[in-house]
Tab-separated table of C-alpha atoms in Angstrom:
chain	number	residue	atom	x	y	z
A	1	MET	CA	-1.576	-8.769	-7.614
A	2	LYS	CA	1.611	-10.655	-7.944
A	3	THR	CA	3.820	-10.581	-4.906
A	4	ALA	CA	7.479	-9.933	-5.491
A	5	SER	CA	10.045	-12.389	-4.228
A	6	MET	CA	11.257	-10.180	-1.311
A	7	ILE	CA	12.663	-10.870	1.969
A	8	PHE	CA	10.755	-8.656	4.494
A	9	ARG	CA	10.989	-7.524	8.138
A	10	GLN	CA	9.077	-5.012	10.010
A	11	LEU	CA	11.191	-3.788	12.953
A	12	PHE	CA	9.770	-1.515	15.743
A	13	GLU	CA	11.815	1.252	17.478
A	14	PRO	CA	10.124	2.178	20.786
A	15	VAL	CA	11.577	5.566	21.558
A	16	SER	CA	9.886	7.271	18.597
A	17	SER	CA	7.413	4.369	17.880
A	18	THR	CA	8.983	4.100	14.388
A	19	TYR	CA	8.619	1.128	12.065
A	20	THR	CA	11.789	0.458	10.071
A	21	TYR	CA	11.556	-1.891	7.147
A	22	LEU	CA	14.127	-4.326	6.020
A	23	LEU	CA	13.742	-5.416	2.348
A	24	GLY	CA	16.093	-7.973	0.957
A	25	CYS	CA	16.726	-9.564	-2.405
A	26	GLU	CA	17.276	-13.324	-1.862
A	27	GLU	CA	19.075	-13.647	-5.199
A	28	SER	CA	21.657	-10.851	-4.861
A	29	GLY	CA	21.879	-11.020	-1.008
A	30	GLU	CA	21.418	-7.216	-0.874
A	31	ALA	CA	19.275	-5.375	1.721
A	32	VAL	CA	17.637	-1.945	2.171
A	33	LEU	CA	16.466	-0.305	5.302
A	34	VAL	CA	13.714	2.092	5.106
A	35	ASP	CA	13.701	4.848	7.863
A	36	PRO	CA	16.319	3.261	10.236
A	37	VAL	CA	16.451	4.984	13.524
A	38	MET	CA	19.497	5.944	15.519
A	39	PRO	CA	18.912	4.006	18.854
A	40	ALA	CA	18.338	0.696	16.870
A	41	TRP	CA	21.142	0.843	14.384
A	42	GLN	CA	22.972	-2.192	15.808
A	43	ARG	CA	19.783	-4.196	16.093
A	44	ASP	CA	18.924	-3.364	12.420
A	45	LEU	CA	22.407	-4.301	11.261
A	46	GLU	CA	22.253	-7.571	13.185
A	47	ALA	CA	18.800	-8.319	11.632
A	48	VAL	CA	20.430	-7.789	8.138
A	49	SER	CA	23.250	-10.080	9.038
A	50	ALA	CA	21.103	-12.784	10.581
A	51	LEU	CA	19.371	-13.054	7.255
A	52	GLY	CA	22.715	-13.609	5.481
A	53	LEU	CA	22.281	-10.266	3.704
A	54	LYS	CA	24.528	-7.224	3.091
A	55	LEU	CA	23.141	-3.609	3.702
A	56	VAL	CA	23.621	-1.741	0.474
A	57	MET	CA	21.220	1.217	0.970
A	58	THR	CA	19.169	3.206	3.572
A	59	ILE	CA	16.149	5.156	2.381
A	60	ASP	CA	14.641	8.078	4.388
A	61	THR	CA	11.187	8.832	3.402
A	62	HIS	CA	11.478	12.448	4.476
A	63	ILE	CA	13.332	14.757	7.051
A	64	HIS	CA	11.914	13.442	10.298
A	65	ALA	CA	11.065	15.521	13.232
A	66	ASP	CA	10.618	12.853	15.797
A	67	HIS	CA	13.853	10.773	15.567
A	68	ILE	CA	17.376	11.014	14.031
A	69	THR	CA	18.073	8.671	11.059
A	70	SER	CA	20.889	6.200	11.486
A	71	ALA	CA	21.696	6.583	7.692
A	72	SER	CA	25.138	8.166	8.340
A	73	MET	CA	26.064	5.748	11.146
A	74	LEU	CA	25.087	2.772	8.807
A	75	ARG	CA	27.092	4.145	6.038
A	76	ARG	CA	30.146	4.410	8.355
A	77	GLU	CA	29.639	0.923	9.792
A	78	ALA	CA	28.339	-1.095	6.838
A	79	GLY	CA	29.195	0.996	3.786
A	80	SER	CA	25.580	1.430	2.675
A	81	ARG	CA	24.488	4.304	0.461
A	82	ILE	CA	22.113	6.992	1.635
A	83	ALA	CA	18.907	7.747	-0.381
A	84	THR	CA	16.793	10.935	0.391
A	85	PRO	CA	14.327	13.009	-1.601
A	86	ALA	CA	16.149	14.992	-4.298
A	87	LEU	CA	14.046	17.949	-3.578
A	88	ASP	CA	15.720	18.198	-0.145
A	89	GLY	CA	19.073	18.758	-1.750
A	90	LEU	CA	21.163	17.206	1.101
A	91	PRO	CA	24.757	17.301	0.362
A	92	CYS	CA	25.183	14.062	2.495
A	93	THR	CA	23.082	12.069	0.173
A	94	ASP	CA	24.355	9.432	-2.219
A	95	VAL	CA	21.210	8.680	-4.011
A	96	ALA	CA	18.739	11.435	-4.809
A	97	MET	CA	15.233	10.053	-5.155
A	98	HIS	CA	12.901	11.392	-7.842
A	99	ASP	CA	9.220	10.591	-8.243
A	100	ALA	CA	8.610	7.505	-10.288
A	101	VAL	CA	12.262	6.869	-10.970
A	102	PRO	CA	12.709	3.358	-9.535
A	103	LEU	CA	15.572	2.349	-7.193
A	104	GLN	CA	16.921	-1.113	-8.255
A	105	VAL	CA	18.634	-3.080	-5.652
A	106	GLY	CA	19.428	-6.640	-7.000
A	107	GLY	CA	16.144	-7.989	-8.009
A	108	LEU	CA	14.288	-5.547	-5.856
A	109	ARG	CA	12.519	-2.604	-7.443
A	110	ILE	CA	11.274	0.203	-5.144
A	111	ASP	CA	9.247	2.958	-6.730
A	112	PRO	CA	9.408	6.318	-4.905
A	113	MET	CA	6.089	8.188	-4.938
A	114	HIS	CA	6.321	11.947	-4.123
A	115	THR	CA	3.598	12.420	-1.480
A	116	PRO	CA	3.883	15.872	0.058
A	117	GLY	CA	1.841	17.172	2.880
A	118	HIS	CA	3.486	16.052	6.131
A	119	THR	CA	6.653	17.680	4.609
A	120	ASP	CA	6.909	19.084	1.218
A	121	ASN	CA	9.421	16.582	-0.128
A	122	HIS	CA	8.008	13.400	1.443
A	123	PHE	CA	8.084	10.199	-0.461
A	124	ALA	CA	6.232	6.908	-0.041
A	125	LEU	CA	7.852	3.753	-1.433
A	126	LEU	CA	6.134	1.090	-3.410
A	127	ALA	CA	7.836	-2.409	-3.539
A	128	GLY	CA	5.658	-5.130	-5.288
A	129	ASP	CA	2.335	-5.236	-3.308
A	130	ARG	CA	3.626	-3.304	-0.338
A	131	VAL	CA	3.578	0.412	0.019
A	132	PHE	CA	5.735	2.115	2.793
A	133	THR	CA	3.742	5.185	3.534
A	134	GLY	CA	6.043	7.032	5.836
A	135	ASP	CA	4.186	9.760	7.718
A	136	ALA	CA	1.801	10.515	4.908
A	137	LEU	CA	-0.781	7.721	5.587
A	138	LEU	CA	-0.902	5.983	8.953
A	139	ILE	CA	-3.334	3.221	9.961
A	140	ASP	CA	-6.565	4.984	10.676
A	141	GLY	CA	-4.656	8.280	10.665
A	142	CYS	CA	-1.950	10.490	8.971
A	143	GLY	CA	1.000	12.439	9.856
A	144	ARG	CA	0.575	16.021	11.254
A	145	THR	CA	0.817	19.033	8.856
A	146	ASP	CA	1.452	21.781	11.308
A	147	PHE	CA	5.184	22.167	11.208
A	148	GLN	CA	8.180	22.010	8.910
A	149	SER	CA	6.760	22.367	5.480
A	150	GLY	CA	3.314	20.680	6.301
A	151	ASP	CA	0.404	21.452	4.102
A	152	SER	CA	-2.867	19.615	4.713
A	153	ARG	CA	-4.202	20.371	1.143
A	154	ALA	CA	-1.141	18.727	-0.285
A	155	LEU	CA	-1.468	15.757	1.989
A	156	TYR	CA	-5.170	15.283	1.053
A	157	HIS	CA	-4.169	15.061	-2.651
A	158	SER	CA	-1.125	12.755	-1.945
A	159	VAL	CA	-3.219	10.288	0.057
A	160	ARG	CA	-6.400	10.190	-1.853
A	161	GLY	CA	-5.054	11.113	-5.326
A	162	ARG	CA	-1.986	8.867	-5.303
A	163	LEU	CA	-1.829	6.233	-2.435
A	164	PHE	CA	-5.597	5.427	-2.639
A	165	GLY	CA	-5.146	4.972	-6.419
A	166	LEU	CA	-3.086	1.809	-5.697
A	167	PRO	CA	-4.768	-1.653	-5.971
A	168	ASP	CA	-7.160	-2.631	-3.034
A	169	ASP	CA	-4.891	-5.388	-1.735
A	170	THR	CA	-1.673	-3.254	-1.584
A	171	LEU	CA	-0.457	-3.654	1.948
A	172	VAL	CA	-0.045	-0.391	3.924
A	173	TYR	CA	3.115	-0.238	6.103
A	174	PRO	CA	3.271	3.111	7.971
A	175	ALA	CA	6.313	4.649	9.486
A	176	HIS	CA	4.575	4.860	12.990
A	177	ASP	CA	1.796	3.450	14.942
A	178	TYR	CA	1.288	4.335	18.628
A	179	ASN	CA	-1.199	1.566	19.353
A	180	GLY	CA	0.673	-1.559	18.235
A	181	ARG	CA	-1.097	-1.857	14.906
A	182	ARG	CA	1.345	-2.982	12.124
A	183	VAL	CA	-0.283	-3.321	8.811
A	184	SER	CA	-3.304	-2.319	6.754
A	185	SER	CA	-4.324	-2.316	3.101
A	186	ILE	CA	-5.226	0.409	0.657
A	187	ALA	CA	-8.918	-0.956	0.599
A	188	GLN	CA	-9.089	-0.545	4.343
A	189	GLU	CA	-7.724	2.835	4.609
A	190	ARG	CA	-9.814	4.121	1.534
A	191	ALA	CA	-12.915	2.824	3.311
A	192	ARG	CA	-12.415	3.600	6.963
A	193	ASN	CA	-9.540	6.021	7.704
A	194	PRO	CA	-11.203	8.489	9.783
A	195	ARG	CA	-9.308	11.490	8.567
A	196	LEU	CA	-8.943	10.785	4.937
A	197	GLY	CA	-11.158	7.820	4.011
A	198	GLY	CA	-14.770	7.569	2.778
A	199	GLU	CA	-16.451	10.691	1.515
A	200	ARG	CA	-14.127	13.185	3.433
A	201	SER	CA	-13.938	16.529	1.589
A	202	ILE	CA	-10.739	18.574	1.273
A	203	GLU	CA	-12.319	21.392	3.233
A	204	GLU	CA	-13.329	19.064	6.088
A	205	PHE	CA	-9.812	17.671	6.213
A	206	VAL	CA	-8.156	21.020	6.210
A	207	ASP	CA	-10.361	22.113	9.055
A	208	LEU	CA	-9.773	18.877	10.951
A	209	MET	CA	-5.927	19.157	10.636
A	210	ALA	CA	-6.061	22.836	11.623
A	211	ASN	CA	-7.754	22.044	14.847
A	212	LEU	CA	-5.943	19.086	16.221
A	213	ASP	CA	-4.313	21.137	18.998
A	214	LEU	CA	-1.229	18.956	19.256
A	215	PRO	CA	1.738	19.712	21.411
A	216	TYR	CA	5.029	21.066	19.961
A	217	PRO	CA	7.066	18.053	19.038
A	218	LYS	CA	9.740	17.767	21.910
A	219	PHE	CA	12.650	16.543	19.642
A	220	ILE	CA	11.975	18.607	16.457
A	221	ASP	CA	14.541	21.328	17.047
A	222	TYR	CA	17.347	18.650	17.200
A	223	ALA	CA	15.911	16.112	14.806
A	224	VAL	CA	15.489	18.329	11.761
A	225	PRO	CA	19.081	19.710	11.654
A	226	GLY	CA	20.367	16.190	12.604
A	227	ASN	CA	18.419	14.718	9.678
A	228	ARG	CA	19.482	17.391	7.319
A	229	ALA	CA	22.996	16.089	7.902
A	230	CYS	CA	21.697	12.450	7.199
A	231	GLY	CA	21.689	11.641	10.875
A	232	GLU	CA	24.131	13.463	13.123
A	233	CYS	CA	23.411	13.666	16.785
A	234	PRO	CA	23.512	17.192	18.182
A	235	GLN	CA	26.260	17.953	20.681
A	236	ASP	CA	23.993	19.990	22.889
A	237	LEU	CA	21.220	17.385	23.489
A	238	PRO	CA	19.880	17.786	26.953
A	239	PRO	CA	20.047	14.654	29.190
A	240	SER	CA	16.241	14.182	28.950
A	241	LEU	CA	16.491	13.529	25.214
A	242	ARG	CA	19.659	11.231	25.324
A	243	GLU	CA	17.609	8.172	24.558
A	244	TYR	CA	17.214	9.507	20.969
A	245	CYS	CA	21.040	9.347	20.545
A	246	PRO	CA	22.307	6.795	23.020
A	247	GLU	CA	25.655	6.410	21.117
A	248	MET	CA	26.505	9.991	21.789
A	249	ALA	CA	25.677	9.658	25.516
A	250	GLU	CA	28.262	6.853	25.779
A	251	SER	CA	30.913	8.705	23.918
A	252	PRO	CA	33.527	10.978	25.596
A	253	GLN	CA	31.725	14.158	24.366
A	254	GLY	CA	28.465	12.789	25.841
B	1	MET	CA	10.387	-14.269	5.220
B	2	LYS	CA	10.286	-14.793	1.619
B	3	THR	CA	6.972	-13.960	-0.112
B	4	ALA	CA	5.656	-16.519	-2.637
B	5	SER	CA	4.875	-15.646	-6.180
B	6	MET	CA	1.074	-15.760	-5.734
B	7	ILE	CA	-1.779	-13.811	-7.230
B	8	PHE	CA	-3.990	-12.648	-4.337
B	9	ARG	CA	-7.436	-10.961	-3.963
B	10	GLN	CA	-9.424	-10.308	-0.769
B	11	LEU	CA	-13.142	-10.157	-1.616
B	12	PHE	CA	-15.870	-9.149	0.805
B	13	GLU	CA	-19.347	-10.696	0.970
B	14	PRO	CA	-21.580	-8.226	2.911
B	15	VAL	CA	-24.530	-10.490	3.863
B	16	SER	CA	-22.446	-12.333	6.384
B	17	SER	CA	-19.429	-9.989	6.448
B	18	THR	CA	-17.256	-12.811	5.071
B	19	TYR	CA	-13.860	-12.424	3.446
B	20	THR	CA	-13.298	-14.847	0.609
B	21	TYR	CA	-9.699	-15.186	-0.639
B	22	LEU	CA	-8.597	-15.815	-4.254
B	23	LEU	CA	-5.221	-17.386	-4.570
B	24	GLY	CA	-3.769	-17.893	-8.039
B	25	CYS	CA	-0.656	-19.421	-9.601
B	26	GLU	CA	0.563	-17.255	-12.436
B	27	GLU	CA	2.557	-20.063	-13.913
B	28	SER	CA	-0.192	-22.656	-14.188
B	29	GLY	CA	-3.082	-20.219	-14.457
B	30	GLU	CA	-4.997	-22.090	-11.638
B	31	ALA	CA	-6.875	-20.552	-8.931
B	32	VAL	CA	-8.300	-21.521	-5.411
B	33	LEU	CA	-11.047	-19.745	-3.530
B	34	VAL	CA	-11.025	-19.937	0.242
B	35	ASP	CA	-14.354	-19.835	2.029
B	36	PRO	CA	-16.535	-18.702	-1.084
B	37	VAL	CA	-20.011	-17.599	-0.077
B	38	MET	CA	-23.210	-18.468	-1.839
B	39	PRO	CA	-24.609	-14.868	-2.688
B	40	ALA	CA	-21.315	-13.979	-4.237
B	41	TRP	CA	-20.506	-17.042	-6.355
B	42	GLN	CA	-20.907	-15.221	-9.612
B	43	ARG	CA	-18.739	-12.212	-8.520
B	44	ASP	CA	-16.087	-14.591	-7.262
B	45	LEU	CA	-15.996	-16.593	-10.491
B	46	GLU	CA	-15.919	-13.335	-12.522
B	47	ALA	CA	-12.871	-12.237	-10.346
B	48	VAL	CA	-11.101	-15.444	-11.269
B	49	SER	CA	-11.860	-15.128	-14.938
B	50	ALA	CA	-10.811	-11.420	-15.016
B	51	LEU	CA	-7.448	-12.517	-13.915
B	52	GLY	CA	-7.099	-14.986	-16.711
B	53	LEU	CA	-7.237	-17.881	-14.230
B	54	LYS	CA	-9.259	-21.115	-14.076
B	55	LEU	CA	-10.844	-22.112	-10.720
B	56	VAL	CA	-9.694	-25.562	-9.814
B	57	MET	CA	-10.426	-25.765	-6.061
B	58	THR	CA	-12.528	-24.289	-3.311
B	59	ILE	CA	-11.405	-24.759	0.333
B	60	ASP	CA	-13.765	-24.356	3.229
B	61	THR	CA	-11.941	-23.827	6.573
B	62	HIS	CA	-14.785	-25.376	8.648
B	63	ILE	CA	-18.483	-25.967	8.662
B	64	HIS	CA	-19.842	-22.418	8.713
B	65	ALA	CA	-22.776	-21.347	10.869
B	66	ASP	CA	-23.254	-17.886	9.336
B	67	HIS	CA	-23.334	-18.382	5.646
B	68	ILE	CA	-23.725	-21.240	3.077
B	69	THR	CA	-20.610	-22.023	1.065
B	70	SER	CA	-20.820	-21.914	-2.731
B	71	ALA	CA	-18.444	-24.889	-3.049
B	72	SER	CA	-21.009	-27.091	-4.754
B	73	MET	CA	-22.286	-24.355	-6.916
B	74	LEU	CA	-18.865	-23.607	-8.061
B	75	ARG	CA	-18.130	-27.297	-8.750
B	76	ARG	CA	-21.224	-27.550	-10.854
B	77	GLU	CA	-20.466	-24.183	-12.775
B	78	ALA	CA	-16.714	-24.291	-13.019
B	79	GLY	CA	-15.661	-27.885	-12.380
B	80	SER	CA	-13.610	-26.967	-9.286
B	81	ARG	CA	-13.009	-29.703	-6.619
B	82	ILE	CA	-14.115	-29.268	-3.082
B	83	ALA	CA	-11.674	-29.432	-0.116
B	84	THR	CA	-13.006	-29.624	3.420
B	85	PRO	CA	-11.483	-30.981	6.707
B	86	ALA	CA	-11.103	-34.755	6.643
B	87	LEU	CA	-12.258	-35.011	10.246
B	88	ASP	CA	-15.839	-33.700	9.061
B	89	GLY	CA	-16.091	-36.751	6.879
B	90	LEU	CA	-18.431	-35.004	4.406
B	91	PRO	CA	-19.421	-37.361	1.516
B	92	CYS	CA	-19.578	-34.421	-0.874
B	93	THR	CA	-15.894	-33.633	-0.448
B	94	ASP	CA	-13.297	-34.219	-3.315
B	95	VAL	CA	-10.271	-33.480	-1.229
B	96	ALA	CA	-10.032	-34.343	2.436
B	97	MET	CA	-7.671	-31.954	4.263
B	98	HIS	CA	-5.322	-33.284	6.950
B	99	ASP	CA	-3.141	-31.308	9.236
B	100	ALA	CA	0.257	-30.480	7.684
B	101	VAL	CA	-0.503	-32.330	4.466
B	102	PRO	CA	0.006	-29.660	1.910
B	103	LEU	CA	-2.387	-28.945	-0.918
B	104	GLN	CA	-0.501	-28.244	-4.073
B	105	VAL	CA	-2.172	-26.137	-6.876
B	106	GLY	CA	0.242	-25.396	-9.642
B	107	GLY	CA	3.154	-23.715	-7.948
B	108	LEU	CA	0.974	-22.731	-5.044
B	109	ARG	CA	1.499	-24.584	-1.756
B	110	ILE	CA	-1.227	-24.349	0.916
B	111	ASP	CA	-0.561	-25.798	4.328
B	112	PRO	CA	-3.647	-26.716	6.299
B	113	MET	CA	-3.276	-26.228	10.104
B	114	HIS	CA	-5.696	-27.939	12.355
B	115	THR	CA	-6.884	-25.210	14.681
B	116	PRO	CA	-9.900	-26.452	16.541
B	117	GLY	CA	-11.934	-24.351	19.006
B	118	HIS	CA	-14.489	-22.425	17.028
B	119	THR	CA	-15.428	-25.857	15.587
B	120	ASP	CA	-13.620	-29.149	16.393
B	121	ASN	CA	-12.431	-29.690	12.816
B	122	HIS	CA	-11.534	-26.092	11.903
B	123	PHE	CA	-8.447	-25.436	9.669
B	124	ALA	CA	-6.312	-22.366	9.191
B	125	LEU	CA	-4.471	-22.222	5.780
B	126	LEU	CA	-0.990	-21.060	5.393
B	127	ALA	CA	0.315	-19.886	1.951
B	128	GLY	CA	3.719	-18.330	1.830
B	129	ASP	CA	3.750	-15.447	4.324
B	130	ARG	CA	-0.126	-15.265	4.501
B	131	VAL	CA	-2.179	-17.242	6.983
B	132	PHE	CA	-5.947	-17.507	6.395
B	133	THR	CA	-7.193	-17.868	9.891
B	134	GLY	CA	-10.793	-18.616	9.214
B	135	ASP	CA	-12.826	-18.086	12.432
B	136	ALA	CA	-10.146	-19.163	14.817
B	137	LEU	CA	-8.299	-15.818	14.873
B	138	LEU	CA	-9.875	-12.465	13.905
B	139	ILE	CA	-8.336	-9.001	13.988
B	140	ASP	CA	-8.547	-7.919	17.645
B	141	GLY	CA	-10.883	-10.911	18.240
B	142	CYS	CA	-11.704	-14.551	17.673
B	143	GLY	CA	-14.643	-16.739	16.590
B	144	ARG	CA	-17.186	-17.707	19.173
B	145	THR	CA	-16.968	-21.090	20.954
B	146	ASP	CA	-20.478	-21.428	22.274
B	147	PHE	CA	-22.196	-23.490	19.551
B	148	GLN	CA	-21.613	-26.408	17.181
B	149	SER	CA	-18.485	-28.116	18.487
B	150	GLY	CA	-16.954	-24.975	20.103
B	151	ASP	CA	-14.340	-25.318	22.771
B	152	SER	CA	-12.633	-22.348	24.242
B	153	ARG	CA	-9.826	-24.305	25.755
B	154	ALA	CA	-9.035	-25.837	22.444
B	155	LEU	CA	-9.160	-22.462	20.659
B	156	TYR	CA	-6.669	-20.994	23.184
B	157	HIS	CA	-4.189	-23.682	22.326
B	158	SER	CA	-4.876	-23.446	18.530
B	159	VAL	CA	-4.211	-19.788	18.502
B	160	ARG	CA	-1.501	-19.262	21.041
B	161	GLY	CA	0.212	-22.589	20.497
B	162	ARG	CA	0.036	-22.828	16.682
B	163	LEU	CA	-0.892	-19.545	14.990
B	164	PHE	CA	1.203	-17.355	17.287
B	165	GLY	CA	4.056	-19.657	16.657
B	166	LEU	CA	4.195	-18.346	13.019
B	167	PRO	CA	6.844	-15.665	12.194
B	168	ASP	CA	6.090	-12.126	13.297
B	169	ASP	CA	5.401	-10.715	9.749
B	170	THR	CA	3.022	-13.463	8.719
B	171	LEU	CA	0.054	-11.584	7.394
B	172	VAL	CA	-3.166	-12.490	9.134
B	173	TYR	CA	-6.190	-12.563	6.846
B	174	PRO	CA	-9.421	-13.508	8.785
B	175	ALA	CA	-12.667	-14.961	7.566
B	176	HIS	CA	-14.633	-12.017	8.926
B	177	ASP	CA	-14.480	-8.462	10.105
B	178	TYR	CA	-17.444	-6.497	11.083
B	179	ASN	CA	-15.600	-3.091	11.123
B	180	GLY	CA	-13.903	-2.895	7.783
B	181	ARG	CA	-10.497	-4.037	8.947
B	182	ARG	CA	-8.813	-6.316	6.382
B	183	VAL	CA	-5.421	-7.490	7.446
B	184	SER	CA	-3.184	-7.848	10.575
B	185	SER	CA	0.010	-9.712	11.342
B	186	ILE	CA	0.960	-12.434	13.781
B	187	ALA	CA	3.169	-9.838	15.747
B	188	GLN	CA	0.193	-7.547	15.931
B	189	GLU	CA	-2.252	-10.161	17.193
B	190	ARG	CA	0.249	-11.704	19.593
B	191	ALA	CA	0.911	-8.321	21.169
B	192	ARG	CA	-2.533	-6.780	21.285
B	193	ASN	CA	-5.396	-9.156	20.453
B	194	PRO	CA	-7.606	-8.246	23.467
B	195	ARG	CA	-8.992	-11.843	23.839
B	196	LEU	CA	-5.931	-13.927	23.209
B	197	GLY	CA	-2.855	-11.704	23.023
B	198	GLY	CA	-0.370	-10.557	25.607
B	199	GLU	CA	-0.275	-12.303	28.954
B	200	ARG	CA	-3.936	-13.698	28.598
B	201	SER	CA	-4.203	-16.975	30.694
B	202	ILE	CA	-6.287	-19.966	29.604
B	203	GLU	CA	-8.592	-19.532	32.677
B	204	GLU	CA	-9.155	-15.828	31.931
B	205	PHE	CA	-9.993	-16.826	28.228
B	206	VAL	CA	-12.317	-19.619	29.055
B	207	ASP	CA	-14.176	-17.330	31.507
B	208	LEU	CA	-14.310	-14.376	29.000
B	209	MET	CA	-15.702	-16.717	26.231
B	210	ALA	CA	-18.306	-18.222	28.630
B	211	ASN	CA	-19.672	-14.829	29.544
B	212	LEU	CA	-20.004	-13.064	26.050
B	213	ASP	CA	-23.801	-13.394	26.171
B	214	LEU	CA	-24.065	-13.412	22.376
B	215	PRO	CA	-27.470	-13.895	20.586
B	216	TYR	CA	-28.260	-17.278	18.977
B	217	PRO	CA	-26.949	-17.171	15.389
B	218	LYS	CA	-29.930	-16.457	13.225
B	219	PHE	CA	-28.814	-18.540	10.243
B	220	ILE	CA	-27.162	-21.529	12.055
B	221	ASP	CA	-30.010	-23.992	11.760
B	222	TYR	CA	-29.968	-23.662	7.963
B	223	ALA	CA	-26.291	-23.025	7.435
B	224	VAL	CA	-24.850	-26.100	9.244
B	225	PRO	CA	-26.918	-28.765	7.303
B	226	GLY	CA	-26.455	-26.807	4.109
B	227	ASN	CA	-22.728	-26.710	4.622
B	228	ARG	CA	-22.530	-30.379	5.649
B	229	ALA	CA	-23.795	-30.905	2.041
B	230	CYS	CA	-20.906	-28.671	0.689
B	231	GLY	CA	-23.412	-25.844	0.123
B	232	GLU	CA	-27.026	-26.725	-0.562
B	233	CYS	CA	-29.646	-24.113	0.153
B	234	PRO	CA	-32.488	-25.345	2.268
B	235	GLN	CA	-35.861	-25.497	0.599
B	236	ASP	CA	-37.653	-24.264	3.803
B	237	LEU	CA	-35.668	-21.015	4.114
B	238	PRO	CA	-37.958	-18.254	5.379
B	239	PRO	CA	-38.242	-15.086	3.203
B	240	SER	CA	-36.335	-12.986	5.817
B	241	LEU	CA	-33.296	-15.197	5.272
B	242	ARG	CA	-33.447	-15.339	1.482
B	243	GLU	CA	-30.470	-13.048	0.990
B	244	TYR	CA	-28.272	-15.963	2.175
B	245	CYS	CA	-29.407	-17.969	-0.815
B	246	PRO	CA	-30.518	-15.481	-3.522
B	247	GLU	CA	-30.262	-18.219	-6.306
B	248	MET	CA	-32.977	-20.309	-4.651
B	249	ALA	CA	-35.267	-17.326	-4.237
B	250	GLU	CA	-35.219	-16.843	-8.043
B	251	SER	CA	-35.721	-20.549	-8.845
B	252	PRO	CA	-39.179	-22.040	-9.365
B	253	GLN	CA	-39.123	-23.763	-5.963
B	254	GLY	CA	-38.164	-20.322	-4.326
């Protein structure tokens, strides 16, 4: 596989254990942030500037339940455009992503892959030999399917039918890891992902996902409406959740 | 970090759980194999051909104790040149590797990094944003230091002083993994390698490596002389070890 000429940074946001990805085109000086997170918006913008780049687009892979996107904040501060899945139909979006319709940013080509299951409208993003798998495929794991529009059957097909069809050496960059792992490859996940790899059948997977017995996500009731507005912090956020929206906490309304 | 325009394949050899790396230059059509292994020499050559490339060089990161390199076989069959560490002084070598003296193959630049500790003359190889760490740094581990010219103090300095000094997003490709993991990053290993990451002190590491209580490597007495000859299969190989040199087993002498 030929690797594209792409500036690349993996940035970790510790409140929600989210990886944000900075992709840059050296020729045009333009940059994209994938899944930027509210508490880290200034850090992310500084990372773009430190590379001599200009932020022109943010992309959210899906409507997150565990953090609020900084897409709107970055549009206000840096003039970047907001890309989200077309199927979500969010009025705050500038660029509606469709399956297999590439986003072109300078010399950077990003191919959105509709990969429903964690949410119905979830996208993975392929750029050269790197795939940003959002919450569909995690290292040795996958996103949960028991809230929002989750559907474990759909996720099985998205991961095994689409993502595992990418070339072996495609680098897998997930939206989260809770154990400090940062990168995997399609060959690795296809062979040893304990939920979706090897010979795992769809019925086994559906059963496994139905019995994870996970706690209710503590931020979901704020995150989903906040992200449907492309990243607005709710005014009624309890003090215990303020770290998700530190800007608001510092404002007069906070 | 800017990724180089490099054709890349990670190839797994199951007898010794070795990863061989194919690096290719699209412009010149030339290819390099890093740590090619005897039982897989035909598969590796086919992989080069399938990409429309010509094998011009093999590189051995060090004198291996767990397999025999196919460097000589590939020189005979494909005309490739053999690169090994200069410090080993092997008469069979075509290209003697020195620390920080780049190997240039078409548009591909490979920077050898002297990283002793597993063996005294061990090299890691940096190519763009990928580092091939040989047996110095493994995913969540490291090579053993209790035979050949192993030295745990030297390995500590090689890994923490040199490899961990590479940029965060440098991809770590080890020479082995025994659990199907294929890739990591410098940031990941720096943070969570259980032997060498985090706050691990040199005294703790030396003590840990001195008490691993590992079995004597079953192939070492054949592999080391075979690799000092750039990959000759010993004539006295017992039948139980023939899988390491299947070619010989098929020959009249076998």
